[in-house]
Short mmCIF file of C-alpha atoms in Angstrom, two decimals:
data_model
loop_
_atom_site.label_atom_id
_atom_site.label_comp_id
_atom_site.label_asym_id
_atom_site.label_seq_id
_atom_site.Cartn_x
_atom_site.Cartn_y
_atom_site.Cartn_z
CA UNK A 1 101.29 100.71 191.53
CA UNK A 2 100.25 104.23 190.62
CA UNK A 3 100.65 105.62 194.46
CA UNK A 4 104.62 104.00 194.84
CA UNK A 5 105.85 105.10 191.15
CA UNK A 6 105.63 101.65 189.68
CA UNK A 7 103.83 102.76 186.93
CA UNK A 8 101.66 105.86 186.46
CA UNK A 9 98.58 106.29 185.09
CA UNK A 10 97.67 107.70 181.87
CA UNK A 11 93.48 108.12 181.06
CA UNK A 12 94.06 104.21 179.88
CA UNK A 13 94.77 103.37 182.94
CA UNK A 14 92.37 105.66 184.79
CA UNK A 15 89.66 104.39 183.07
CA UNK A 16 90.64 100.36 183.74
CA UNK A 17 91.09 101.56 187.40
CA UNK A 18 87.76 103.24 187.38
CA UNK A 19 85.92 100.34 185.70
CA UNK A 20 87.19 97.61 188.07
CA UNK A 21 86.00 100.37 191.22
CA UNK A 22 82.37 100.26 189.17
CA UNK A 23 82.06 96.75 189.01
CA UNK A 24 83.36 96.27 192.38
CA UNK A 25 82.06 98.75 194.77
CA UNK A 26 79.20 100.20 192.17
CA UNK A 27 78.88 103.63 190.42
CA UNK A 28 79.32 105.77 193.53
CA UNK A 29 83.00 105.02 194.43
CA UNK A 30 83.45 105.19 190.32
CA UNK A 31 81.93 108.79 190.36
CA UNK A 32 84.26 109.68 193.33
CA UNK A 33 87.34 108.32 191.45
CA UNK A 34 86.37 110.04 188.02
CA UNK A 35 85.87 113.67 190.51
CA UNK A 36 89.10 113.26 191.55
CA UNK A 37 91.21 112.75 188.43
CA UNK A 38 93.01 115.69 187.14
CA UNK A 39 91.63 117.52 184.32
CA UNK A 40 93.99 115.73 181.40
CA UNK A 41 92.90 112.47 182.95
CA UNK A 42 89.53 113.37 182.00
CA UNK A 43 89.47 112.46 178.19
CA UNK A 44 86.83 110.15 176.20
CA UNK A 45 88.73 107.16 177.68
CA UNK A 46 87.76 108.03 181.61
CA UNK A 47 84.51 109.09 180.32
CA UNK A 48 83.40 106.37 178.70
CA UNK A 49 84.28 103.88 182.01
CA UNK A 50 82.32 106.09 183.85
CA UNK A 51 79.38 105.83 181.19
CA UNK A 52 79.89 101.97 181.47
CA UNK A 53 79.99 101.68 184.97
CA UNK A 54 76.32 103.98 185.07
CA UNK A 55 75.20 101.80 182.62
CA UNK A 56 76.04 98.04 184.05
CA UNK A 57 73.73 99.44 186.55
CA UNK A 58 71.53 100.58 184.64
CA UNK A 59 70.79 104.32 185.90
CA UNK A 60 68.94 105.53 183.07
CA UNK A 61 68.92 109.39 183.69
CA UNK A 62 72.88 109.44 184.71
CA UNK A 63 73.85 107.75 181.65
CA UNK A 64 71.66 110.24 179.58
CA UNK A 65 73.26 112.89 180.99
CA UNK A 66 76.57 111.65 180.58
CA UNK A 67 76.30 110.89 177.12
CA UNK A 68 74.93 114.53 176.93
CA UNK A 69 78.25 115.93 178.60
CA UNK A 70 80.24 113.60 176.31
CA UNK A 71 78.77 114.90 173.29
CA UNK A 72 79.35 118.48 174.41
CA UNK A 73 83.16 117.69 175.59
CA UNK A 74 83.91 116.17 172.10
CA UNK A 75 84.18 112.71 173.36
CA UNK A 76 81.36 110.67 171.54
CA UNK A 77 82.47 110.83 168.03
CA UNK A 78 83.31 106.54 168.40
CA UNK A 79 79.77 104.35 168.25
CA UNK A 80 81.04 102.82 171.88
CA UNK A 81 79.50 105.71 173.59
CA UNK A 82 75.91 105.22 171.68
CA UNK A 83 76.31 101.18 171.46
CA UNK A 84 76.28 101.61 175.51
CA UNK A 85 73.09 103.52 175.60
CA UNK A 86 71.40 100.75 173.54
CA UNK A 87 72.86 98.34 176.22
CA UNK A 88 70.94 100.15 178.17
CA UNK A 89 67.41 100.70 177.17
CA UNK A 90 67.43 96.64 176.09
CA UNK A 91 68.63 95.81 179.40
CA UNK A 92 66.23 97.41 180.60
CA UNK A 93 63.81 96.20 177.87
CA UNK A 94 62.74 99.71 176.22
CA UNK A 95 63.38 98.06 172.83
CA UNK A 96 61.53 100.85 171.25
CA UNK A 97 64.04 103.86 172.25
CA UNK A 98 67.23 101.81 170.49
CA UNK A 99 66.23 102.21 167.03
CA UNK A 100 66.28 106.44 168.13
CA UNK A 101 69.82 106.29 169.24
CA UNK A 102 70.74 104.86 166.06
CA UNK A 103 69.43 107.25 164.59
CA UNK A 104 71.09 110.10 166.54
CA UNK A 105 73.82 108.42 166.06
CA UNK A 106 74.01 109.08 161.56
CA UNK A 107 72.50 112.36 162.88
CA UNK A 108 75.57 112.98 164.48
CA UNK A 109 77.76 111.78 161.79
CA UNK A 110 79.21 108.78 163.94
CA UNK A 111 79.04 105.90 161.64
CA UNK A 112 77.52 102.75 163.66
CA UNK A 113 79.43 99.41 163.62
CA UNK A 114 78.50 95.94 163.66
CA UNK A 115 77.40 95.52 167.49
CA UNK A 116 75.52 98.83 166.92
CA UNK A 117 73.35 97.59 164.33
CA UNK A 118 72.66 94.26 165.90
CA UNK A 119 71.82 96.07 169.15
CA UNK A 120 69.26 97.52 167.23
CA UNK A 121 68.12 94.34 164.82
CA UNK A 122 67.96 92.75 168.28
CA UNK A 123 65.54 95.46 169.28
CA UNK A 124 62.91 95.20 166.39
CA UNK A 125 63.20 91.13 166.70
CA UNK A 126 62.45 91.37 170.53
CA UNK A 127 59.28 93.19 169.63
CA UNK A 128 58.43 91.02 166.85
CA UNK A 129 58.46 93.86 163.91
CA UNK A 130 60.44 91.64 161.54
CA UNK A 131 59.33 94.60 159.16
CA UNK A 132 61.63 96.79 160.96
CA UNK A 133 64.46 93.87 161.64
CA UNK A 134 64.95 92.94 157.61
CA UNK A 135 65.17 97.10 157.05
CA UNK A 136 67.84 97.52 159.23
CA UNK A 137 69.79 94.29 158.34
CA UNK A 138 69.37 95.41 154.94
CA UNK A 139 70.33 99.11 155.45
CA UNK A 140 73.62 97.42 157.35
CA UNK A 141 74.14 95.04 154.32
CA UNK A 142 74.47 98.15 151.88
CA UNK A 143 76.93 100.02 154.10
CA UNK A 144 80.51 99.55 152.73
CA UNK A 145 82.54 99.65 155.78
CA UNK A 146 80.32 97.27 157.56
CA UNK A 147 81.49 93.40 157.15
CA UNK A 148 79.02 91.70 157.85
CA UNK A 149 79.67 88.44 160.18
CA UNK A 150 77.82 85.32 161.62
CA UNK A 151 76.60 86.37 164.75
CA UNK A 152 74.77 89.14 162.93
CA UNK A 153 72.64 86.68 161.02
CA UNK A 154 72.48 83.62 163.86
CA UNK A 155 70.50 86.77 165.66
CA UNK A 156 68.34 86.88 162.86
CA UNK A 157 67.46 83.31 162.10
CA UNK A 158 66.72 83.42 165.90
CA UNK A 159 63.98 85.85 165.69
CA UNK A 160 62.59 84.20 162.66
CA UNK A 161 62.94 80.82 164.32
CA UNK A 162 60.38 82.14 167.43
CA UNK A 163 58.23 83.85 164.85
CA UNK A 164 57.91 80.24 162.85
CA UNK A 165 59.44 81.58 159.28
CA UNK A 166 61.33 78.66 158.99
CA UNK A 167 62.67 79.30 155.28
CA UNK A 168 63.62 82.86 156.24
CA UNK A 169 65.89 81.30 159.34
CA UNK A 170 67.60 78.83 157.45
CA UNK A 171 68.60 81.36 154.56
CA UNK A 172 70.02 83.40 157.23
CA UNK A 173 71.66 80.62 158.98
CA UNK A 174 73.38 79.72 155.91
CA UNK A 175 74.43 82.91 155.49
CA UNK A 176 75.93 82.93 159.10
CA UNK A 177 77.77 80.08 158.05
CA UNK A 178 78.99 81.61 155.02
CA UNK A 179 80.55 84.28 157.11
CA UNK A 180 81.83 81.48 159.62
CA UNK A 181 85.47 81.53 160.41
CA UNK A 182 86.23 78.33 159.51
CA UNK A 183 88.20 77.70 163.34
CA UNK A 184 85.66 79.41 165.38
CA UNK A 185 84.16 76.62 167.48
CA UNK A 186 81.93 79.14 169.16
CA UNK A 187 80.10 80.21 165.94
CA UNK A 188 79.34 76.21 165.08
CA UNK A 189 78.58 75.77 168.51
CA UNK A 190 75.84 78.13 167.82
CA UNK A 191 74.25 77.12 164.69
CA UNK A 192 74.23 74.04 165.96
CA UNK A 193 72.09 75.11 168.93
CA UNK A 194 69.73 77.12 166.20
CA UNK A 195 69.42 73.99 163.96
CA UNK A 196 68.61 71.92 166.71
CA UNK A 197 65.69 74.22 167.74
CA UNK A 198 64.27 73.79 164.15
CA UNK A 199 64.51 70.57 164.75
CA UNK A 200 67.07 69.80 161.73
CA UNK A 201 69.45 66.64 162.80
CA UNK A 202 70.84 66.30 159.41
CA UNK A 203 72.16 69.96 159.58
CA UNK A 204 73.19 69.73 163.83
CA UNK A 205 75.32 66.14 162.03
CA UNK A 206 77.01 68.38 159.08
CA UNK A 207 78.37 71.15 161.25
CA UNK A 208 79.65 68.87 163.86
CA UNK A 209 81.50 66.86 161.61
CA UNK A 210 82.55 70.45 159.82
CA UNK A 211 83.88 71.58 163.23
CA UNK A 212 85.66 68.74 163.67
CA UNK A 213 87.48 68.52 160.69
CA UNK A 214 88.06 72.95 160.88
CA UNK A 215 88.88 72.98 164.63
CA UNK A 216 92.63 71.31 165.90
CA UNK A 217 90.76 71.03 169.53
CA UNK A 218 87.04 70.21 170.92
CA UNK A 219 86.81 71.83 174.39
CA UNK A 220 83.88 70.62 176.54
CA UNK A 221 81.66 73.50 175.98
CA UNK A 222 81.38 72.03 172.24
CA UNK A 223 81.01 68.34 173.29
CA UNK A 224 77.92 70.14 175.61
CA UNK A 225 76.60 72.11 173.05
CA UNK A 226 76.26 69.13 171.24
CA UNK A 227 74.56 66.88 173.11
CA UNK A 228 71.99 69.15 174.29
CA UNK A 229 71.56 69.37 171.00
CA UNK A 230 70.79 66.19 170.36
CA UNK A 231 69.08 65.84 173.32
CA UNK A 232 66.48 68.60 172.47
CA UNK A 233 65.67 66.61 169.30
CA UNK A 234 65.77 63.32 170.45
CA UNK A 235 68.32 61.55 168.97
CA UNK A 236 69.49 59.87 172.41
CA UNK A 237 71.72 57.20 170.17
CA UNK A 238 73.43 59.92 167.74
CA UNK A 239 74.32 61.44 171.56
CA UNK A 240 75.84 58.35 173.42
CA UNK A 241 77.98 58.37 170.09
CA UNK A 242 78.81 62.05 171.14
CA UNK A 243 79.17 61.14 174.91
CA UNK A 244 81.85 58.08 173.78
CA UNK A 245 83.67 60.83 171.09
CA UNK A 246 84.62 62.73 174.33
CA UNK A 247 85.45 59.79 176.86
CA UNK A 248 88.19 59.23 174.25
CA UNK A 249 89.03 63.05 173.66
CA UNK A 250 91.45 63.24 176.40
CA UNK A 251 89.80 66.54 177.71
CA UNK A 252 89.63 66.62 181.53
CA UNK A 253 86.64 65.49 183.41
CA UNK A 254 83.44 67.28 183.23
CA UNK A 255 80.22 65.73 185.22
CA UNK A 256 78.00 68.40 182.97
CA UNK A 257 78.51 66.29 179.86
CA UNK A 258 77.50 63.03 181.43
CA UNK A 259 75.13 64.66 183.64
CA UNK A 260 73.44 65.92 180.70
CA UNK A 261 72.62 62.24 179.55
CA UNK A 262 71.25 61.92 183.30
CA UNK A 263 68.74 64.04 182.31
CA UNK A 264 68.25 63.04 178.86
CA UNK A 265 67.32 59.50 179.86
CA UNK A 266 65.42 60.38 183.09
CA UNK A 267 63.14 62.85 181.44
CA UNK A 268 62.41 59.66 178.91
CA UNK A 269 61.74 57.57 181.83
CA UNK A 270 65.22 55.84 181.88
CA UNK A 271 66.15 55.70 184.63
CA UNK A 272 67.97 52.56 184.69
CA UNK A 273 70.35 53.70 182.06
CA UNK A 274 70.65 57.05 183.99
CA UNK A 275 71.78 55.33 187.05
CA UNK A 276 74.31 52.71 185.22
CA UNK A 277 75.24 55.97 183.83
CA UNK A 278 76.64 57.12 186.85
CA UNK A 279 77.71 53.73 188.33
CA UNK A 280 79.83 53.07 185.37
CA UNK A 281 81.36 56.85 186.30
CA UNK A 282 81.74 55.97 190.21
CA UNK A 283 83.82 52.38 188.61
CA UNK A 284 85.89 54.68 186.21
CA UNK A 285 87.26 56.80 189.64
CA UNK A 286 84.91 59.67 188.37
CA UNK A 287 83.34 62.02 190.89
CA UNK A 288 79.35 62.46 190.96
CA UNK A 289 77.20 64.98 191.62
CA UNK A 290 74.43 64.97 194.55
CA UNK A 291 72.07 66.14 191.94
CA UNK A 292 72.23 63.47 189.24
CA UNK A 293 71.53 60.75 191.79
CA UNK A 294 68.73 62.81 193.10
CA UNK A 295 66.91 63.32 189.58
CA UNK A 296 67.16 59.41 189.34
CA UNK A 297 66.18 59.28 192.56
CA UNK A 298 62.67 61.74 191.78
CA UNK A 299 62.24 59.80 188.79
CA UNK A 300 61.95 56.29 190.58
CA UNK A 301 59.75 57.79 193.02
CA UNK A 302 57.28 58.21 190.13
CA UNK A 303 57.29 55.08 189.15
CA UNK A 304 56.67 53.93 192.14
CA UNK A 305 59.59 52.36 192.95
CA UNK A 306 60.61 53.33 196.15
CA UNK A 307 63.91 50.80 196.85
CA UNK A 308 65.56 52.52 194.39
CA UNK A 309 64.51 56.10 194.84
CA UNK A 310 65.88 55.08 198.57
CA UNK A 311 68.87 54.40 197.34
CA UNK A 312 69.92 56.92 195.15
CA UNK A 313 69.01 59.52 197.66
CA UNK A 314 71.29 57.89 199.48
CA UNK A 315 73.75 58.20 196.92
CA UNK A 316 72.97 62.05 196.66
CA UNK A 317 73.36 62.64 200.55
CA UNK A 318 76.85 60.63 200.75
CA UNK A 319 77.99 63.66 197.92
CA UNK A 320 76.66 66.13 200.20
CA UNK A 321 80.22 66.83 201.99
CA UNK A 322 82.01 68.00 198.67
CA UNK A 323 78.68 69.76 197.10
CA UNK A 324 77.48 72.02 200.46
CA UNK A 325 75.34 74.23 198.81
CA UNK A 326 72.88 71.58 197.19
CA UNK A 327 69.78 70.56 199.05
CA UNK A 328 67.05 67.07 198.29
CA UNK A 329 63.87 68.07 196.96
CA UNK A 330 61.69 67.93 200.03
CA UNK A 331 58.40 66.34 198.24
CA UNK A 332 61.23 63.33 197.57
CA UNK A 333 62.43 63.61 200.74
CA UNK A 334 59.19 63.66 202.26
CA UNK A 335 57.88 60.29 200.33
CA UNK A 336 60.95 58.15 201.14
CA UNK A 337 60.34 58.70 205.04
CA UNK A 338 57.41 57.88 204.77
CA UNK A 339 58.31 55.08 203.22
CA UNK A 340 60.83 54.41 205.52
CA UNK A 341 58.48 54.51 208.44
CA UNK A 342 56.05 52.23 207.57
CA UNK A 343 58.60 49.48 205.88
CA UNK A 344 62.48 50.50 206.56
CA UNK A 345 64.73 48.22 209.03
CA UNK A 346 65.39 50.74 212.47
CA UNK A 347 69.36 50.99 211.34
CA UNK A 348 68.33 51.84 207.53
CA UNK A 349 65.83 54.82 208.62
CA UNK A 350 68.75 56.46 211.66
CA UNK A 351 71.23 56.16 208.61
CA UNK A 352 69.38 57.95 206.21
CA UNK A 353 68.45 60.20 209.17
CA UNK A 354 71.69 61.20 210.00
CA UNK A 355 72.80 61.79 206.39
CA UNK A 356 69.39 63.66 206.12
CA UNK A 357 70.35 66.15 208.79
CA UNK A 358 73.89 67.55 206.89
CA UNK A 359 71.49 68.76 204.57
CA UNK A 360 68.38 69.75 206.36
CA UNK A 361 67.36 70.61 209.60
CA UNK A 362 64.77 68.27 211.66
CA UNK A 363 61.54 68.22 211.09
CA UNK A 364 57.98 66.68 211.68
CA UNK A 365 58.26 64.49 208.79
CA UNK A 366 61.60 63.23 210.10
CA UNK A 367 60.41 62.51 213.42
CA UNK A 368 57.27 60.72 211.85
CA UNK A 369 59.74 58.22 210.03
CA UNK A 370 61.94 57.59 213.29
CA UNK A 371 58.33 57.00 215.80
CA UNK A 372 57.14 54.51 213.39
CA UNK A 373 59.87 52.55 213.24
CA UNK A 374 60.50 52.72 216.27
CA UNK A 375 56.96 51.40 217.88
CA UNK A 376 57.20 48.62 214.74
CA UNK A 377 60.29 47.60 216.50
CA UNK A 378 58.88 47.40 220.23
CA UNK A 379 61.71 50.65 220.74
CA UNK A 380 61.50 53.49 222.98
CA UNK A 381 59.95 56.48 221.58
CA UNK A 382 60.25 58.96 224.66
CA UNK A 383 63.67 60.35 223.95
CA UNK A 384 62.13 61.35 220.52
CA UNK A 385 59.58 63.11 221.78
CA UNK A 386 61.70 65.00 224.30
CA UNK A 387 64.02 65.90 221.44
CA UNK A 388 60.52 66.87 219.64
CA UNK A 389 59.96 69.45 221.89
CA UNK A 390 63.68 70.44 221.81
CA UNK A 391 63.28 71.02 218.46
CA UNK A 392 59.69 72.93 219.30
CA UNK A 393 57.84 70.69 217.32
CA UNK A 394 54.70 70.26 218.32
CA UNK A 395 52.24 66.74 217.70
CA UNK A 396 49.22 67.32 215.22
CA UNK A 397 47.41 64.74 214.34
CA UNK A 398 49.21 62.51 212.09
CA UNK A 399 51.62 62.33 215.12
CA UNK A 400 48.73 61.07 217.40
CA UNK A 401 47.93 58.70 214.95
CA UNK A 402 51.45 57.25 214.77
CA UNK A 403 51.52 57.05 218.91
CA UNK A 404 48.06 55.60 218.63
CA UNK A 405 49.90 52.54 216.89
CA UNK A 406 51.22 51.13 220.37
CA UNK A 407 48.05 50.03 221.21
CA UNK A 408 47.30 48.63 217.93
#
């Protein structure tokens, strides 16, 4: 656009062209766009992509010294400049150097905004100095251009969560509620997470039924949220209410928000429900995943029930085609042929062969499976062990001891 006239660029659009070069071909190719701009192109909005681009990649001294030339051009007098720097050092998890830059910051008479002092409440919480965490919140409460908002004290009831201050977190979850815009599904979304760590059902209950009443629209991510929710607390019933709520929200199709009943029940050794679950999906004209059936399928292994771990790996592999990159656990995989060997029919064990090998390549435990069915049903067995070698896989001795079974 810029090379044929369509539009040219002012710093604005320098410094979007130079970000999307960063984040695309990495802080070299930004550097070289940024040396080649013409000297009215370099102003505090080109500078600061560069500084962004050197930080998102965290180079430590470049950014330094970039900040440094910023300060000396005139083009750090906005907190975005210092609120990058503390990016920085807790990406990097230096927690201890934030608190500086804030400090440099009123130093240099540039007034610090919201993110800035969360950056650096998030520093003293990651360290566990809630000392230091309640001065700064406090210092930030006094400030009169600072409005305070939810995420601000959702960080804080986070930090006293992990630290076991129970009281302290829900005073300042109720004050991130208080601050709540009433139609922000993402703030409930979080204190619901944050109750549901305390363990608090009564309070996950109230804000979902307060979202629903504030927000026109549920997307998935909230129906998610939600059950996980409920899910890390128990309450498997209050969550198959939640799981029917969005069958009849009309919002498309999401396997995450059944799958995460999957889970739910297999983890609690359900995994009959888990796999009606998924039937009652498949009946609906709902897709699947590979993995769902394959949890089920891991979960009936340890009970011992190897029919139906057989099957729903079964189930898994016939997914396979539409899911490419997912792969069986091999333990499972490993069990069932061996199962397979010493009790499947000869069609049932090439089958699950043959679906086996989309996924993985041959191996000696495959092999096993096909020789002992085979010599249990008076079969050939020397065109597997010519494709054995093929596949340069050499007998040890379990495979000795499965020949050994013709003469048995």
């Amino acid at each position: 656009m810029n090379k044929k006239g369509i539009c040219i660029f002012s710093p604005t659009e320098h410094a979007v062209q130079l970000d999307l070069i960063g984040r695309v071909h990495g802080f070299v190719s930004a550097e070289n766009y940024f040396n080649n701009l013409r000297d009215h192109d370099k102003t505090d909005k080109t500078y600061g992509a560069l500084l962004n681009c050197y930080v998102r990649q965290r180079q430590i001294d470049k950014s330094i010294l970039h900040l440094q030339k910023m300060k000396e051009m005139g083009f750090a007098s906005s907190p975005l400049a210092y609120n990058d720097i503390m990016c920085l050092y807790t990406n990097v998890g230096q927690y201890e150097k934030v608190p500086h830059v804030l400090t440099e910051m009123k130093e240099n008479k540039v007034c610090p905004d919201n993110f800035s002092y969360r950056l650096c409440i998030n520093s003293y919480g990651a360290k566990s100095d809630l000392e230091g965490m309640e001065k700064v919140l406090n210092e930030m409460e006094c400030q009169l251009d600072i409005a305070m908002d939810w995420n601000t004290y959702a960080v804080v009831a986070n930090f006293y969560i992990k630290a076991g201050h129970t009281d302290k977190a829900i005073d300042a979850l109720k004050k991130s509620e208080a601050k709540l815009d009433k139609k922000d599904g993402i703030g409930y979304n979080h204190l619901i997470s944050l109750y549901a760590t305390l363990g608090n059902k009564a309070e996950i209950l109230r804000l979902w039924d307060l979202e629903k009443t504030a927000c026109n629209r549920h997307i998935n991510r909230d129906f998610i949220t939600m059950l996980e929710s409920l899910v890390k607390i128990g309450e498997l019933e209050e969550a198959e209410k939640v799981l029917k709520e969005w069958e009849s929200s009309g919002n498309f199709y999401d396997i995450r928000i059944p799958n995460v009943m999957v889970i739910a029940y297999s983890q609690k050794g359900l995994y009959e429900k888990a796999e009606a679950l998924l039937e009652e999906l498949i009946e609906k004209g709902k897709a699947t995943t590979p993995n769902s059936w394959a949890i089920i399928a891991a979960g009936y292994l340890e009970k011992g029930n190897m029919a139906k771990a057989f099957e729903c790996m079964k189930a898994a592999l016939s997914l396979r085609v539409e899911n490419k990159g997912w792969k069986p656990n091999p333990r499972v995989v490993k069990q069932i042929l061996s199962w397979l060997g010493d009790e499947g029919c000869t069609e049932d064990v090439e089958a699950f062969v043959d679906s086996l090998s989309t996924a993985i390549p041959m191996n000696r435990q495959i092999y096993h499976a096909l020789l002992k069915v085979h010599i249990r049903s008076g079969k050939d067995i020397f065109g597997l062990l010519d494709r054995m070698k093929t596949d340069k896989i050499d007998e040890d001795e379990e495979t000795k001891k499965i020949l050994g079974l013709r003469h048995n």
